[in-house]
mmCIF file of C-alpha atoms in Angstrom:
data_model
loop_
_atom_site.group_PDB
_atom_site.id
_atom_site.type_symbol
_atom_site.label_atom_id
_atom_site.label_comp_id
_atom_site.label_asym_id
_atom_site.label_seq_id
_atom_site.Cartn_x
_atom_site.Cartn_y
_atom_site.Cartn_z
ATOM 1 C CA SER A 1 0.000 0.000 0.000
ATOM 2 C CA ASP A 2 1.273 3.457 -0.922
ATOM 3 C CA PRO A 3 1.515 5.747 2.147
ATOM 4 C CA ALA A 4 0.854 8.765 -0.104
ATOM 5 C CA VAL A 5 -2.638 7.462 -0.934
ATOM 6 C CA ASP A 6 -5.531 7.511 1.511
ATOM 7 C CA VAL A 7 -9.018 6.253 0.773
ATOM 8 C CA VAL A 8 -11.555 8.624 2.297
ATOM 9 C CA GLY A 9 -15.039 7.332 2.989
ATOM 10 C CA PHE A 10 -18.315 9.212 2.915
ATOM 11 C CA ASP A 11 -18.774 9.509 6.677
ATOM 12 C CA MET A 12 -20.995 11.672 8.886
ATOM 13 C CA ARG A 13 -18.640 14.670 8.595
ATOM 14 C CA ALA A 14 -18.785 14.485 4.796
ATOM 15 C CA ALA A 15 -22.557 14.015 4.954
ATOM 16 C CA LEU A 16 -22.828 17.309 6.838
ATOM 17 C CA VAL A 17 -20.698 19.176 4.261
ATOM 18 C CA TYR A 18 -22.465 17.581 1.272
ATOM 19 C CA PRO A 19 -25.665 19.735 1.284
ATOM 20 C CA GLU A 20 -23.625 22.946 1.411
ATOM 21 C CA ILE A 21 -21.720 21.890 -1.699
ATOM 22 C CA ARG A 22 -24.816 20.484 -3.416
ATOM 23 C CA ALA A 23 -26.607 23.818 -2.855
ATOM 24 C CA ARG A 24 -24.129 25.403 -5.292
ATOM 25 C CA GLY A 25 -25.741 23.427 -8.107
ATOM 26 C CA ILE A 26 -22.923 20.882 -8.281
ATOM 27 C CA LYS A 27 -23.964 17.387 -9.405
ATOM 28 C CA PRO A 28 -24.655 14.908 -6.585
ATOM 29 C CA SER A 29 -21.743 12.602 -7.457
ATOM 30 C CA ASP A 30 -19.308 15.527 -7.648
ATOM 31 C CA SER A 31 -20.683 16.908 -4.378
ATOM 32 C CA ILE A 32 -19.925 13.610 -2.632
ATOM 33 C CA HIS A 33 -16.397 13.647 -4.057
ATOM 34 C CA LEU A 34 -15.835 17.255 -2.952
ATOM 35 C CA ALA A 35 -17.360 16.716 0.502
ATOM 36 C CA CYS A 36 -15.034 13.781 1.179
ATOM 37 C CA ALA A 37 -12.040 15.791 -0.045
ATOM 38 C CA SER A 38 -13.068 18.749 2.096
ATOM 39 C CA VAL A 39 -13.255 16.817 5.360
ATOM 40 C CA ALA A 40 -9.940 15.127 4.504
ATOM 41 C CA ARG A 41 -8.426 18.595 3.929
ATOM 42 C CA VAL A 42 -6.753 17.553 0.697
ATOM 43 C CA ASN A 43 -4.064 19.743 -0.793
ATOM 44 C CA LEU A 44 -4.743 18.833 -4.409
ATOM 45 C CA LEU A 45 -7.904 17.386 -5.942
ATOM 46 C CA LEU A 46 -7.565 16.143 -9.515
ATOM 47 C CA THR A 47 -10.644 15.997 -11.733
ATOM 48 C CA ASN A 48 -11.581 15.497 -15.366
ATOM 49 C CA ASP A 49 -14.294 18.161 -15.007
ATOM 50 C CA ALA A 50 -12.896 21.609 -15.851
ATOM 51 C CA ASP A 51 -16.035 23.233 -14.387
ATOM 52 C CA LEU A 52 -15.075 21.983 -10.922
ATOM 53 C CA THR A 53 -11.734 23.787 -11.124
ATOM 54 C CA ARG A 54 -13.622 27.081 -10.761
ATOM 55 C CA GLN A 55 -15.094 26.017 -7.422
ATOM 56 C CA GLN A 56 -13.633 27.119 -4.115
ATOM 57 C CA ILE A 57 -14.442 24.496 -1.530
ATOM 58 C CA PRO A 58 -13.460 24.973 2.120
ATOM 59 C CA ASP A 59 -10.397 22.959 3.152
ATOM 60 C CA ILE A 60 -9.434 21.953 -0.411
ATOM 61 C CA ALA A 61 -6.307 23.882 -1.334
ATOM 62 C CA PHE A 62 -6.353 23.351 -5.125
ATOM 63 C CA ILE A 63 -8.749 21.783 -7.621
ATOM 64 C CA THR A 64 -7.286 21.191 -11.069
ATOM 65 C CA THR A 65 -7.427 18.906 -14.071
ATOM 66 C CA LEU A 66 -4.777 16.270 -14.636
ATOM 67 C CA ASP A 67 -3.332 18.109 -17.638
ATOM 68 C CA ARG A 68 -2.761 21.196 -15.443
ATOM 69 C CA ALA A 69 -1.481 19.392 -12.361
ATOM 70 C CA PRO A 70 1.966 20.389 -11.133
ATOM 71 C CA LEU A 71 4.639 17.787 -11.786
#
């Protein structure tokens, strides 16, 4: 197992953040993804959805697409 990878579950903390993110009009599946990342306080969230890169979600430092990710 790679110590740089953590699997974050959709727990009660994420469930409480989810409606705040969903209220922005973000799709349910993306809202779950973002809520889990938020409670995990991720530094970098990679996505294939360029629209999500314009979102500012509490406790997520950067949201970017893979082609724009720092090397």
